[in-house]
Short mmCIF file of C-alpha atoms and ligand atoms in Angstrom, two decimals:
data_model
loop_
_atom_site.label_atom_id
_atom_site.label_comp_id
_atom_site.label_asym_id
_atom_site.label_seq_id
_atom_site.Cartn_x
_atom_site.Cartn_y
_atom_site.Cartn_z
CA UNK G 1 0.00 0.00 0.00
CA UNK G 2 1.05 3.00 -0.66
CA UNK G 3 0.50 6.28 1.60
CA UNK G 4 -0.16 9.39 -0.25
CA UNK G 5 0.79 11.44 2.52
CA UNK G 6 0.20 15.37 2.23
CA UNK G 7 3.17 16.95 3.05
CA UNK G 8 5.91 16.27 -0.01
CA UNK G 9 2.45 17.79 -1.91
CA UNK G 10 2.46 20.81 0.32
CA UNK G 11 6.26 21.37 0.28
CA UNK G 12 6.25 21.57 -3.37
CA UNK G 13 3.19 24.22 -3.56
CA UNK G 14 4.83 25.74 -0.39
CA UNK G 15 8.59 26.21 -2.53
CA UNK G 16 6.30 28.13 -5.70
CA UNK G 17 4.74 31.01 -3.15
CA UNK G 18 8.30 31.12 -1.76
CA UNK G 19 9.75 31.69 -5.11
CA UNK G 20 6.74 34.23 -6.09
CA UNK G 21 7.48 35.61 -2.64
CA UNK G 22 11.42 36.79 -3.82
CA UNK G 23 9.95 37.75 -6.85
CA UNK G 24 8.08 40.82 -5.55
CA UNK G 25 11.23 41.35 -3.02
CA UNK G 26 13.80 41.39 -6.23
CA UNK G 27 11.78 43.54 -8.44
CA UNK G 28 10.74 45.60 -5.16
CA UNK G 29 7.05 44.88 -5.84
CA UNK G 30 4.79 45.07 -2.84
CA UNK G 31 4.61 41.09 -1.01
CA UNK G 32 1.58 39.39 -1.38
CA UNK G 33 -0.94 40.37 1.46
CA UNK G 34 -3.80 38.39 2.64
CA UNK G 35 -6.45 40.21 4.32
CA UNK G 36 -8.73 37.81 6.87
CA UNK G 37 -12.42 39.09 7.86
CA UNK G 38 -13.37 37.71 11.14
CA UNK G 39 -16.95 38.34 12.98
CA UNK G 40 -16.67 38.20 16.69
CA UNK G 41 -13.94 36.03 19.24
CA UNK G 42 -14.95 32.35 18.22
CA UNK G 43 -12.31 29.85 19.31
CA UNK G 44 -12.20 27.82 16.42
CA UNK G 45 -11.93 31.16 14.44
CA UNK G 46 -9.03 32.47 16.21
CA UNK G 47 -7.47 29.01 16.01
CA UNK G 48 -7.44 28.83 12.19
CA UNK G 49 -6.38 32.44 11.87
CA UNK G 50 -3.10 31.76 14.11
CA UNK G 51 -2.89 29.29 12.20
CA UNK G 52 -2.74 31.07 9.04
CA UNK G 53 -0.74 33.73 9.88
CA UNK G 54 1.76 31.34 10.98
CA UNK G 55 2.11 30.28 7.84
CA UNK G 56 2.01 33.30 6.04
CA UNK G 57 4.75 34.25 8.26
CA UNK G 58 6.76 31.48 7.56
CA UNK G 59 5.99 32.50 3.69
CA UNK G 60 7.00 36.25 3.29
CA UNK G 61 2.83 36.66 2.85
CA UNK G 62 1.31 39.80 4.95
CA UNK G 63 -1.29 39.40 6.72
CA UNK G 64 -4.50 42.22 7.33
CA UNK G 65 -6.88 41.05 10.12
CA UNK G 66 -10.23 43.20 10.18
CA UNK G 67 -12.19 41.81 13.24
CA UNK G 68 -15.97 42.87 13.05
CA UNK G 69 -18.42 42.41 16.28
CA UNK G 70 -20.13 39.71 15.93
CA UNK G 71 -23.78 41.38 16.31
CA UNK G 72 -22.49 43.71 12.93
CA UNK G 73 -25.16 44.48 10.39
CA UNK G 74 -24.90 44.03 6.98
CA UNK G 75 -24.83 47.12 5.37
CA UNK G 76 -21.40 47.69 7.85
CA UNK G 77 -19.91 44.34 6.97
CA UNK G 78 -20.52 45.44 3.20
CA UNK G 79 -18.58 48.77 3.23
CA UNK G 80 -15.29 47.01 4.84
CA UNK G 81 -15.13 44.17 2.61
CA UNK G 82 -15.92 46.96 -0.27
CA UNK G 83 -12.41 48.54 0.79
CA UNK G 84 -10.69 45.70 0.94
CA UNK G 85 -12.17 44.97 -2.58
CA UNK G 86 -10.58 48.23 -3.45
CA UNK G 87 -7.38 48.78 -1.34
CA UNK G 88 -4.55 47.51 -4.25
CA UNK G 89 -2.33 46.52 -1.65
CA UNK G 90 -4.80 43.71 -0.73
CA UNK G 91 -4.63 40.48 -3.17
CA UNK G 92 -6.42 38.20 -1.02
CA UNK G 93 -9.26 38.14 0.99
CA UNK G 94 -10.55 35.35 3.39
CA UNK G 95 -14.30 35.63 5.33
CA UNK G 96 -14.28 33.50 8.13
CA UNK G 97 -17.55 31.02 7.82
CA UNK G 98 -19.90 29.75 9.29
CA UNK G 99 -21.09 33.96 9.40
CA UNK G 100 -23.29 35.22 12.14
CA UNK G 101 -27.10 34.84 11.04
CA UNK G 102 -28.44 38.38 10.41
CA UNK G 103 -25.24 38.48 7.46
CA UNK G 104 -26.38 36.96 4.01
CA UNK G 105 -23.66 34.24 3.03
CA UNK G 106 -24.89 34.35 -0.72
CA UNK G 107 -25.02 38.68 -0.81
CA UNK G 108 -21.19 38.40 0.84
CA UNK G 109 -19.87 35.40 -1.54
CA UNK G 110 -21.25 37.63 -4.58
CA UNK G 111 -19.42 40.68 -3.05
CA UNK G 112 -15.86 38.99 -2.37
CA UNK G 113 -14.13 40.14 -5.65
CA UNK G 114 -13.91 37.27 -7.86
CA UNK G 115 -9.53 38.35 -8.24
CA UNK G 116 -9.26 38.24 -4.65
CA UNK G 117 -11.65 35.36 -4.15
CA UNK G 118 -8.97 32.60 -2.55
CA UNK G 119 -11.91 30.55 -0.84
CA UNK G 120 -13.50 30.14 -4.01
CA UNK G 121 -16.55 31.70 -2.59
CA UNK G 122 -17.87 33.70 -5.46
CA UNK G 123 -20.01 32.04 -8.01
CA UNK G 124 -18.25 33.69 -10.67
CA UNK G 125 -15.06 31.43 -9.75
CA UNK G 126 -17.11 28.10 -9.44
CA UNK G 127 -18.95 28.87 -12.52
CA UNK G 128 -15.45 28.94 -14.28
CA UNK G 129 -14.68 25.64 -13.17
CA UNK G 130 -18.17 23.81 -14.39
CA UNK G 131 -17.07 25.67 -17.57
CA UNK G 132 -13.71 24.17 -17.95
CA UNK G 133 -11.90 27.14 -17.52
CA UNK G 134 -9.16 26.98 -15.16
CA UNK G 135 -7.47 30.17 -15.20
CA UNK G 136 -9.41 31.70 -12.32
CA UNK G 137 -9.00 30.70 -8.57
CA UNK G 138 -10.00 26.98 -7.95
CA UNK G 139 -11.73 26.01 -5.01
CA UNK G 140 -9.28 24.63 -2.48
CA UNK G 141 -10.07 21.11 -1.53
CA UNK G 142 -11.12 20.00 -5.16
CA UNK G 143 -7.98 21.20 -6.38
CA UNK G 144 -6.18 19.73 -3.17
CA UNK G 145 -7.52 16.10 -4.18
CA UNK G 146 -6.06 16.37 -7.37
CA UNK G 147 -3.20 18.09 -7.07
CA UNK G 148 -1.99 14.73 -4.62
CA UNK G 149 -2.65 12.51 -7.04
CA UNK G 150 -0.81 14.00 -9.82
CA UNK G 151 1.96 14.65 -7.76
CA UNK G 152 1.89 10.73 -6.66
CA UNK G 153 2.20 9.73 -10.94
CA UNK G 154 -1.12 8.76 -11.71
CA UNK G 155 -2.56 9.40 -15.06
CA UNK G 156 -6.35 10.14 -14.77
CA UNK G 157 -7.18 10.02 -18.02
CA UNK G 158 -9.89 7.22 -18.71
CA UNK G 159 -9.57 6.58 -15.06
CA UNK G 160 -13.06 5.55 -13.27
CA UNK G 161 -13.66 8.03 -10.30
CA UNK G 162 -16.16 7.39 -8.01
CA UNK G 163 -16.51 10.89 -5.37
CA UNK G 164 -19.13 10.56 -2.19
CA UNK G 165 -19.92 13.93 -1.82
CA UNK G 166 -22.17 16.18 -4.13
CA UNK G 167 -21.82 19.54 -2.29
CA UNK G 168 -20.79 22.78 -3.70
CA UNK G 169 -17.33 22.72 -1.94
CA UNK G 170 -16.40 19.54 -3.02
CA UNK G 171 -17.80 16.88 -5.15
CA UNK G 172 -19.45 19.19 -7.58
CA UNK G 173 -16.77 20.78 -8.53
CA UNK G 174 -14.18 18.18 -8.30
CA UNK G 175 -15.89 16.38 -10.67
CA UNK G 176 -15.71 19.19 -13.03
CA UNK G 177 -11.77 19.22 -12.10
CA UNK G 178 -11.80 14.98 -13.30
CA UNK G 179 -13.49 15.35 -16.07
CA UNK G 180 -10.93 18.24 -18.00
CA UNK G 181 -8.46 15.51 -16.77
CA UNK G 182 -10.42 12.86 -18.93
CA UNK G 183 -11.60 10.96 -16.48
CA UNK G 184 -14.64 8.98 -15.96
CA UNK G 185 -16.64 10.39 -13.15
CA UNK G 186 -19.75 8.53 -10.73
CA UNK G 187 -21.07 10.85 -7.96
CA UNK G 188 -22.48 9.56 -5.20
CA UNK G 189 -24.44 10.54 -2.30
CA UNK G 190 -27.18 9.53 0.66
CA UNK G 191 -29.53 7.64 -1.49
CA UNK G 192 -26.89 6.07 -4.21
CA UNK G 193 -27.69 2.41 -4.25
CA UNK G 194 -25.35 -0.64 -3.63
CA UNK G 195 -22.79 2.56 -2.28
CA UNK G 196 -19.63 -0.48 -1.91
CA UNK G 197 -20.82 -1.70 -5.47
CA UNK G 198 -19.81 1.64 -7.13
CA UNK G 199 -16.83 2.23 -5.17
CA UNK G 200 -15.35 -0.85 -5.82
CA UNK G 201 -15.48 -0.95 -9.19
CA UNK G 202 -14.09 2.33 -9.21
CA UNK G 203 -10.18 3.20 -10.00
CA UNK G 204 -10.33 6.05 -7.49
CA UNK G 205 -12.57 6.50 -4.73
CA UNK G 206 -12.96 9.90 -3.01
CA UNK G 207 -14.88 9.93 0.19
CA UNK G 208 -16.58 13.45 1.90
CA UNK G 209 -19.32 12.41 3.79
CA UNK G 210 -18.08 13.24 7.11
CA UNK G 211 -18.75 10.41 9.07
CA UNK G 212 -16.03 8.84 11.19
CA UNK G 213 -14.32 5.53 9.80
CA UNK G 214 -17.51 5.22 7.79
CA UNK G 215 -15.98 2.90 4.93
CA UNK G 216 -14.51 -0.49 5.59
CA UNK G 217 -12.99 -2.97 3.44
CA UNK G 218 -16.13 -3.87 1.74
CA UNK G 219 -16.39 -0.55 -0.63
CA UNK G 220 -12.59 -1.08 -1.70
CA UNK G 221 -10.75 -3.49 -4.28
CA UNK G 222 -6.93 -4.33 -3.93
CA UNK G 223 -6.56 -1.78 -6.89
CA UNK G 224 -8.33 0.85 -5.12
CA UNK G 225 -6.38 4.67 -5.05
CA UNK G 226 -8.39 6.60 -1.83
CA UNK G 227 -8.64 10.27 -1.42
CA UNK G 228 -9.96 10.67 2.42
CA UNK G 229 -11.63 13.95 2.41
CA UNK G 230 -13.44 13.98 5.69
CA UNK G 231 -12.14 15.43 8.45
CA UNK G 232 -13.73 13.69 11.59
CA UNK G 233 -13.06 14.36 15.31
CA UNK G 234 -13.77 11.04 17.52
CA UNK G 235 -12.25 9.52 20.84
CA UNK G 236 -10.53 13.31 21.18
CA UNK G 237 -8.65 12.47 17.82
CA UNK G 238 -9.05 13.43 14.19
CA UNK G 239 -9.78 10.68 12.11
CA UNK G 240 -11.16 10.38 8.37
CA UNK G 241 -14.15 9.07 6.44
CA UNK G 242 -12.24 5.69 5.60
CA UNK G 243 -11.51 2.80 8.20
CA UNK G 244 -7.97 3.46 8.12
CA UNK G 245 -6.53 0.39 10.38
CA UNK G 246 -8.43 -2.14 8.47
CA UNK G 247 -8.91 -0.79 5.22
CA UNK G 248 -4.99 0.60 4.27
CA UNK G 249 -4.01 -3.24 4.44
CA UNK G 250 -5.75 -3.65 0.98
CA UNK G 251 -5.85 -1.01 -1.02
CA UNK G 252 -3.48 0.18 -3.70
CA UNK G 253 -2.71 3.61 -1.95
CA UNK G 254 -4.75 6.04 0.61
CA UNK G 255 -4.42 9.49 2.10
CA UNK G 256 -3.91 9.58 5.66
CA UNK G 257 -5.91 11.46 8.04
CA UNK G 258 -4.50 14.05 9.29
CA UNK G 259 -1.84 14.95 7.49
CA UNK G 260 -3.59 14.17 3.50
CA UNK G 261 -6.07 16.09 1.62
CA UNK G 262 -6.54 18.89 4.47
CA UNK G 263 -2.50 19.55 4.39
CA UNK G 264 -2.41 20.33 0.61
CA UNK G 265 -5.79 22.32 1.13
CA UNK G 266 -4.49 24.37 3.80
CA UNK G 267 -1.51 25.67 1.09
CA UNK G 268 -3.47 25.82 -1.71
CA UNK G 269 -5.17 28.59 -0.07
CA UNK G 270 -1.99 30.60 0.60
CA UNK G 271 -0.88 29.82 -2.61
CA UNK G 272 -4.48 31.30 -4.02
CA UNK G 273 -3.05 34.99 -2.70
CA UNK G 274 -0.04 34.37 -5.19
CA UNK G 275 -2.51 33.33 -8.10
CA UNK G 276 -4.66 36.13 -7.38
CA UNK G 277 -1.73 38.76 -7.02
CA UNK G 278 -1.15 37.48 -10.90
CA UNK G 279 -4.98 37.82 -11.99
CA UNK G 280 -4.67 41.16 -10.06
CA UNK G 281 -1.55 42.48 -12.08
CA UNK G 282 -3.20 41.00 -15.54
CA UNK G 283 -5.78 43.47 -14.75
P1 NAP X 301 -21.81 17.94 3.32
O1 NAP X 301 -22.28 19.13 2.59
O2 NAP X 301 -22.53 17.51 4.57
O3 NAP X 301 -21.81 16.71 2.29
C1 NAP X 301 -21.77 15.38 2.70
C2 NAP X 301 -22.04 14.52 1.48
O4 NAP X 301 -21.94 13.17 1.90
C3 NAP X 301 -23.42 14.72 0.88
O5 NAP X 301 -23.35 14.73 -0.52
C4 NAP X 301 -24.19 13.50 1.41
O6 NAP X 301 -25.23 13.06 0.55
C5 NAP X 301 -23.09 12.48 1.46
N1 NAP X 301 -23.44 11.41 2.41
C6 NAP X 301 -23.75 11.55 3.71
N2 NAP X 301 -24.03 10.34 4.25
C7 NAP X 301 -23.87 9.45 3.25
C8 NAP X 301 -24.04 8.04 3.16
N3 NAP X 301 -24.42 7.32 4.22
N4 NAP X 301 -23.80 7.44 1.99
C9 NAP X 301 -23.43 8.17 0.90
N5 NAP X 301 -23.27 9.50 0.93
C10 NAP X 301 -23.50 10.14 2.09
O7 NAP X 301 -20.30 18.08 3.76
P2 NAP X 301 -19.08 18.86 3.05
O8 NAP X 301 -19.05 20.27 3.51
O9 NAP X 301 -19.08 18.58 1.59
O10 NAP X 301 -17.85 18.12 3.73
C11 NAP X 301 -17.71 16.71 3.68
C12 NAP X 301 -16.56 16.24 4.56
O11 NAP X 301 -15.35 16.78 4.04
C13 NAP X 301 -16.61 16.70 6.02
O12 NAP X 301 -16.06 15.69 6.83
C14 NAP X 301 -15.71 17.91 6.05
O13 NAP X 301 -15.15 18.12 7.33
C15 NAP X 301 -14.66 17.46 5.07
N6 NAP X 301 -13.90 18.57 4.44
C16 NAP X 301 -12.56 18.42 4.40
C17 NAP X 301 -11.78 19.38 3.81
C18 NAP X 301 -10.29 19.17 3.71
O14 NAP X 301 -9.56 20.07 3.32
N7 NAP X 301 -9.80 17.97 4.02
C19 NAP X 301 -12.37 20.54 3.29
C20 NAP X 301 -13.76 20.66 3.31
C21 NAP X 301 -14.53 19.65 3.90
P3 NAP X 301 -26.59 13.92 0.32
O15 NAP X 301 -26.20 15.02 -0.62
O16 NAP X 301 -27.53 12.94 -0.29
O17 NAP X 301 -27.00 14.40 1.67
#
């Protein structure tokens, strides 16, 4: 079996912002700068945004934090993220979801501009994708999937994908991102019938439906390649959709969870400020 860890993925993505990074510093551009919007003190907020600037620190990528109350209306929350639309020394911006209730996710994902979109939350970037067109920003976990499995050698085209997950952050559009790679593409959800049927006779088997060690041995064949998407927390650990223990013993290869899919995610998002700092200076 082999393990299609994360982190030789995330190195490689992590030495291309680097080298976009010294760029900017030899041609004394301005660095890339990331600005995050955050509503309100939520621990798991403040955790991924240490997080983040942690690595953007680590990158030569500036960070903005603009931390709203978390009782703001909308019209407020409009006119900052309209000057962070407009500041040019901003190339990235980054709302913090799930958004308190009175704010209107679908009036805010419209508003992010689509060059600075690196969450991927403006329909204008996922309507790119189910169009084929890849030059815009790519949503991050889609691409993440991928980007692993190219990096591991494997040729997807013709390949037989089976992905259980149809939502709009991940098996929609990674299907669209399988299919410009000529692949042959099953998605699956709740009421799919014979579920371990499908997946089996698939080449590659992505799994999202967020349910802890949810797939055993019985959905996989011995040539089975497994993207684990799902990011489960049980017995105080972090575990993924797939069986790991029992299931990693016959497969062909598997992500591990942690430290798969969520690894390449987390720089793909970094890396978006770099691709939209290029969209940005294509006008
Ligand atoms: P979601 O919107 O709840 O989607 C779950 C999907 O799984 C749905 O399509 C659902 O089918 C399907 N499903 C649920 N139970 C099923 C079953 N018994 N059999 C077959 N399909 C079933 O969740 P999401 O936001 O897409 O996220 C999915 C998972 O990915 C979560 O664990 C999340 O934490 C993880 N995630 C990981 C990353 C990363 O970077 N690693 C990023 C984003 C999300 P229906 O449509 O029929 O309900």
């Amino acid at each position: 079996m082999l393990l299609l860890k994360g982190k030789p993925v995330a190195d490689k993505i992590r030495e291309n912002i680097l080298s976009a990074v010294e760029d900017c510093k030899a041609k004394g551009l301005d660095l890339p700068k990331l600005a995050i919007m955050r509503a309100g003190e939520e621990p798991d907020d403040i955790a991924y945004e240490n997080r983040i600037i942690k690595n953007c620190d680590s990158l030569g990528i500036e960070v903005k934090t603009v931390v709203v109350n978390r009782d703001i209306d909308m019209d407020e929350f409009m006119d900052i993220l309209s000057e962070l639309n407009q500041d040019p020394k901003i190339h990235g911006i980054l709302v913090f979801r799930p958004l308190p209730k009175q704010l209107d996710l679908d009036v805010i994902s419209r508003a992010v501009k689509a060059v600075k979109d690196i969450d991927c939350m403006n329909p204008i970037n996922i309507q790119k994708v189910f169009e084929g067109d890849t030059s815009g920003i790519l949503p991050c976990t889609p691409e993440a999937c991928i980007e692993i499995l190219k990096y591991y050698g494997y040729d997807l085209t013709g390949k037989n994908v089976a992905i259980v997950n149809r939502s709009m952050v991940l098996g929609k559009p990674l299907s669209m991102l399988f299919l410009l790679e000529n692949s042959t593409v099953t998605i699956c959800h709740s009421k799919t019938k014979d579920l371990p049927k499908v997946t089996r006779n698939a080449d590659i088997v992505v799994t999202g439906v967020g349910r802890a060690k949810f797939f055993g041995n019985e959905y996989f064949s011995e040539q089975s390649v497994v993207v684990d998407v799902g990011i489960n927390y049980e017995d105080g650990g972090l575990c993924g959709d797939v069986d790991f223990d029992s299931v990693s013993d016959k497969v062909s290869a598997i992500t591990p969870v942690p430290g798969g899919v969520g690894t390449v995610t987390s720089m793909i998002l970094l890396n978006n400020v770099i691709k939209a700092m290029k969209l940005q200076k294509k006008g």
